[in-house]
Every structure is written in structure tokens, then in C-alpha cells.
Short mmCIF file of C-alpha atoms and ligand atoms in Angstrom, two decimals:
data_model
loop_
_atom_site.label_atom_id
_atom_site.label_comp_id
_atom_site.label_asym_id
_atom_site.label_seq_id
_atom_site.Cartn_x
_atom_site.Cartn_y
_atom_site.Cartn_z
CA UNK R 1264 -44.47 218.66 61.11
CA UNK R 1265 -47.97 219.99 61.91
CA UNK R 1266 -46.57 223.35 63.03
CA UNK R 1267 -44.37 223.65 59.93
CA UNK R 1268 -47.29 222.78 57.60
CA UNK R 1269 -49.60 225.21 59.40
CA UNK R 1270 -47.00 228.01 59.28
CA UNK R 1271 -46.35 227.50 55.55
CA UNK R 1272 -50.07 227.22 54.85
CA UNK R 1273 -51.16 230.35 56.71
CA UNK R 1274 -48.23 232.46 55.45
CA UNK R 1275 -48.90 231.38 51.85
CA UNK R 1276 -52.59 232.29 52.13
CA UNK R 1277 -51.76 235.64 53.76
CA UNK R 1278 -49.20 236.65 51.13
CA UNK R 1279 -51.39 235.62 48.18
CA UNK R 1280 -54.70 237.09 49.35
CA UNK R 1281 -53.04 240.16 50.94
CA UNK R 1282 -51.14 240.84 47.71
CA UNK R 1283 -54.35 240.66 45.66
CA UNK R 1284 -56.15 242.93 48.14
CA UNK R 1285 -53.38 245.55 47.91
CA UNK R 1286 -53.35 245.35 44.10
CA UNK R 1287 -57.13 245.67 43.86
CA UNK R 1288 -57.97 248.32 46.44
CA UNK R 1289 -54.78 250.45 46.48
CA UNK R 1290 -52.51 250.07 43.46
CA UNK R 1291 -55.25 249.88 40.82
CA UNK R 1292 -57.06 253.13 41.74
CA UNK R 1293 -53.70 254.89 42.24
CA UNK R 1294 -52.40 253.66 38.87
CA UNK R 1295 -55.40 255.21 37.04
CA UNK R 1296 -53.65 258.59 37.40
CA UNK R 1297 -50.98 257.40 34.93
CA UNK R 1298 -51.09 257.49 31.14
CA UNK R 1299 -52.07 254.15 29.60
CA UNK R 1300 -48.50 253.27 28.52
CA UNK R 1301 -46.99 253.99 31.94
CA UNK R 1302 -49.85 252.14 33.65
CA UNK R 1303 -49.39 249.00 31.57
CA UNK R 1304 -45.61 249.10 32.18
CA UNK R 1305 -46.17 249.52 35.92
CA UNK R 1306 -48.53 246.53 36.05
CA UNK R 1307 -46.18 244.38 33.99
CA UNK R 1308 -43.32 245.19 36.39
CA UNK R 1309 -45.63 244.49 39.37
CA UNK R 1310 -46.85 241.13 38.02
CA UNK R 1311 -43.29 240.11 37.07
CA UNK R 1312 -42.32 240.48 40.75
CA UNK R 1313 -45.50 239.07 42.34
CA UNK R 1314 -46.25 236.08 40.10
CA UNK R 1315 -43.07 234.08 40.98
CA UNK R 1316 -44.29 234.24 44.62
CA UNK R 1317 -47.72 233.08 43.54
CA UNK R 1318 -46.16 230.12 41.69
CA UNK R 1319 -44.40 229.07 44.89
CA UNK R 1320 -47.68 229.57 46.83
CA UNK R 1321 -49.83 227.50 44.46
CA UNK R 1322 -47.46 224.60 45.17
CA UNK R 1323 -47.05 225.25 48.91
CA UNK R 1324 -50.78 225.70 49.70
CA UNK R 1325 -51.96 222.24 48.59
CA UNK R 1326 -48.78 220.48 49.79
CA UNK R 1327 -49.05 222.04 53.27
CA UNK R 1328 -52.87 221.66 53.28
CA UNK R 1329 -52.76 217.91 52.54
CA UNK R 1330 -49.76 217.61 54.89
CA UNK R 1331 -51.89 219.15 57.66
CA UNK R 1332 -54.80 216.89 56.83
CA UNK R 1333 -52.48 213.90 57.25
CA UNK R 1334 -50.45 215.03 60.28
CA UNK R 1335 -53.09 216.90 62.31
CA UNK R 1336 -56.25 214.98 61.34
CA UNK R 1337 -54.95 211.52 60.27
CA UNK R 1338 -56.67 211.67 56.85
CA UNK R 1339 -60.27 211.55 58.18
CA UNK R 1340 -63.10 209.92 56.19
CA UNK R 1341 -65.31 211.79 55.58
CA UNK R 1342 -63.28 215.00 55.48
CA UNK R 1343 -64.58 217.80 57.76
CA UNK R 1344 -66.93 220.03 55.73
CA UNK R 1345 -64.86 223.22 56.09
CA UNK R 1346 -61.73 221.47 54.82
CA UNK R 1347 -63.68 219.97 51.94
CA UNK R 1348 -64.95 223.45 50.92
CA UNK R 1349 -61.46 224.98 51.42
CA UNK R 1350 -59.92 222.33 49.21
CA UNK R 1351 -62.27 222.98 46.30
CA UNK R 1352 -62.13 226.76 46.63
CA UNK R 1353 -58.32 226.38 46.73
CA UNK R 1354 -58.18 224.28 43.54
CA UNK R 1355 -60.50 226.78 41.80
CA UNK R 1356 -58.19 229.68 42.76
CA UNK R 1357 -55.09 227.75 41.65
CA UNK R 1358 -56.70 226.83 38.30
CA UNK R 1359 -57.71 230.45 37.69
CA UNK R 1360 -54.17 231.64 38.40
CA UNK R 1361 -52.59 229.05 36.09
CA UNK R 1362 -55.13 229.98 33.40
CA UNK R 1363 -54.48 233.74 33.68
CA UNK R 1364 -50.73 233.20 33.64
CA UNK R 1365 -50.70 230.79 30.70
CA UNK R 1366 -53.08 232.84 28.54
CA UNK R 1367 -53.56 236.52 29.44
CA UNK R 1368 -50.19 237.23 31.09
CA UNK R 1369 -48.26 235.52 28.29
CA UNK R 1370 -50.22 237.46 25.67
CA UNK R 1371 -49.72 240.70 27.60
CA UNK R 1372 -45.95 240.00 27.64
CA UNK R 1373 -45.91 239.40 23.87
CA UNK R 1374 -47.88 242.59 23.17
CA UNK R 1375 -45.61 244.65 25.40
CA UNK R 1376 -42.47 243.34 23.67
CA UNK R 1377 -43.96 244.73 20.42
CA UNK R 1378 -45.07 247.89 22.31
CA UNK R 1379 -48.68 247.27 21.28
CA UNK R 1380 -50.01 249.15 24.31
CA UNK R 1381 -53.84 249.06 23.77
CA UNK R 1382 -53.64 245.32 23.06
CA UNK R 1383 -51.52 244.77 26.19
CA UNK R 1384 -54.08 246.82 28.17
CA UNK R 1385 -56.84 244.49 26.96
CA UNK R 1386 -55.08 241.53 28.56
CA UNK R 1387 -54.31 243.59 31.68
CA UNK R 1388 -58.06 244.14 32.06
CA UNK R 1389 -58.74 240.41 31.73
CA UNK R 1390 -56.11 239.69 34.38
CA UNK R 1391 -57.76 242.30 36.65
CA UNK R 1392 -61.15 240.54 36.35
CA UNK R 1393 -59.66 237.15 37.23
CA UNK R 1394 -57.68 238.63 40.14
CA UNK R 1395 -60.91 240.22 41.49
CA UNK R 1396 -62.62 236.82 41.35
CA UNK R 1397 -59.64 235.16 43.06
CA UNK R 1398 -59.57 237.86 45.74
CA UNK R 1399 -63.25 237.22 46.54
CA UNK R 1400 -62.65 233.44 46.59
CA UNK R 1401 -59.52 233.88 48.74
CA UNK R 1402 -61.34 235.99 51.36
CA UNK R 1403 -64.17 233.45 51.41
CA UNK R 1404 -61.68 230.58 51.80
CA UNK R 1405 -60.01 232.28 54.77
CA UNK R 1406 -63.42 232.79 56.41
CA UNK R 1407 -64.37 229.16 55.84
CA UNK R 1408 -60.93 227.92 57.03
CA UNK R 1409 -60.86 229.89 60.23
CA UNK R 1410 -64.53 229.63 61.28
CA UNK R 1411 -65.09 226.04 60.14
CA UNK R 1412 -64.21 224.39 63.44
CA UNK R 1413 -67.09 226.29 65.15
CA UNK R 1414 -69.85 225.21 62.76
C1 HEM Y 293 -55.65 223.53 48.17
C2 HEM Y 293 -56.16 222.77 49.07
C3 HEM Y 293 -56.20 223.07 50.58
C4 HEM Y 293 -56.18 222.12 51.55
C5 HEM Y 293 -56.13 220.61 51.35
C6 HEM Y 293 -56.22 222.81 52.82
C7 HEM Y 293 -56.21 222.18 54.08
C8 HEM Y 293 -56.21 222.80 55.30
C9 HEM Y 293 -56.26 222.15 56.59
C10 HEM Y 293 -56.31 220.63 56.79
C11 HEM Y 293 -56.26 223.11 57.56
C12 HEM Y 293 -56.39 222.92 59.09
C13 HEM Y 293 -57.88 223.13 59.40
C14 HEM Y 293 -58.24 223.21 60.86
O1 HEM Y 293 -57.34 223.31 61.73
O2 HEM Y 293 -59.48 223.19 61.17
C15 HEM Y 293 -56.19 224.39 56.88
C16 HEM Y 293 -56.16 225.62 57.52
C17 HEM Y 293 -56.18 226.84 56.89
N1 HEM Y 293 -56.28 227.06 55.51
FE1 HEM Y 293 -56.29 225.62 54.07
N2 HEM Y 293 -56.27 224.16 52.60
C18 HEM Y 293 -56.26 224.38 51.24
C19 HEM Y 293 -56.31 225.62 50.61
C20 HEM Y 293 -56.37 226.85 51.26
C21 HEM Y 293 -56.48 228.14 50.62
C22 HEM Y 293 -56.55 228.35 49.10
C23 HEM Y 293 -56.51 229.09 51.59
C24 HEM Y 293 -56.63 230.61 51.49
C25 HEM Y 293 -56.42 231.29 50.41
C26 HEM Y 293 -56.42 228.42 52.86
C27 HEM Y 293 -56.41 229.05 54.10
C28 HEM Y 293 -56.29 228.42 55.31
C29 HEM Y 293 -56.19 229.12 56.59
C30 HEM Y 293 -56.16 230.65 56.79
C31 HEM Y 293 -56.11 228.12 57.58
C32 HEM Y 293 -55.94 228.33 59.08
C33 HEM Y 293 -57.27 228.26 59.80
C34 HEM Y 293 -57.06 228.37 61.30
O3 HEM Y 293 -56.25 227.61 61.87
O4 HEM Y 293 -57.73 229.22 61.91
N3 HEM Y 293 -56.35 227.06 52.61
N4 HEM Y 293 -56.17 224.20 55.51
#
């Protein structure tokens, strides 16, 4: 089970953080060449394909993480510091994603259905800010996770 949990955990983290990195450093600057309406449509189509993966990941990451803690470490008390930090960074990232989906992405969807483009762009910008924060937290979490055993 340990290998399965570790594989699911590391692949989930890679897909989520890698996807945010690509969106932030490559797709966003490239999309600025488009007119506002095309840009908002492009981002809506992008999120509609990426967010179902993120929903699966926000379930898989904690399930595999606590599975690992149980199978590889035997639920230690106290928890190793790096796992403790990873856990709380992870729950912060998950909460931010659920928040952005339930508020800004839903509002962006509603505005786009009515073709209210500037309003939809406002929510797109809010999503961008939260994704930047989550990207920074995700990179930090990976550093903590992979260097923690050497502290
Ligand atoms: C949500 C709660 C989480 C729990 C309970 C958890 C738990 C764990 C545990 C027990 C390990 C094994 C640690 C070791 O072998 O020293 C691990 C490894 C790892 N975790 Fe997490 N984790 C969580 C969230 C996250 C998040 C959000 C990320 C990244 C976005 C992440 C990235 C990693 C990585 C990359 C490893 C592999 C480290 C390595 O073997 O070098 N984890 N996690």
C-alpha cells in the first residue's frame, strides 16, 4: 500500500503544482495577446478542463498523505515536523481552491453565460491571484516534503 499511496500522492502534487506553474508563467502572458473576450473564453475553457482534475487531486492528496502516514510511519506521535507543515500547507491550498471554485469560478460562469465580459474578467483576475498564492504554497510544500527528512 505504501508504494501505491506514495505514487498517488507524488503524481497528484506534480499535476496540480505543474498545472498552476504552466498557467501562471506560460499561458497567462501568452493569453495577454488576445482581446479581452477571447481571453476570458480561453481561460474558461482551460479551467473547465483543469478543475475536474484538481477536484480529484484535492481528495487524493489528503487520502494518500494520511494513508502514507499510517502505512509508512505507523501514525507517529508527535508527527515529524515536515509532515506537520506539509499537512497544514496542504489544507490551506485545498481550502483556497474550494473557495475560488465555489465563489469566483461560479460567478465567472454566470457572467459568461450572460456574456458580461468585463464582469467575468473581474472574477478571472481574482482566480489568478488565488492561483498565484496556491502556486507559491505548492512549491513551498514540495520543498518541505522532499527536504524534510534531512533537517
Ligand atoms: C493534505 C495533507 C498531506 C499529508 C497528510 C501529507 C503526507 C505526506 C507523507 C506522510 C509523506 C511521506 C513523507 C516522507 O517520506 O518523509 C508525503 C510525501 C510527499 N508529499 Fe505530502 N502530504 C499532504 C499534502 C501534500 C501537498 C499539498 C503536497 C504538494 C502540493 C505534497 C507533496 C508531497 C511530496 C512531493 C512528497 C514526496 C517527498 C519525497 O518522498 O521526497 N503533500 N506527504
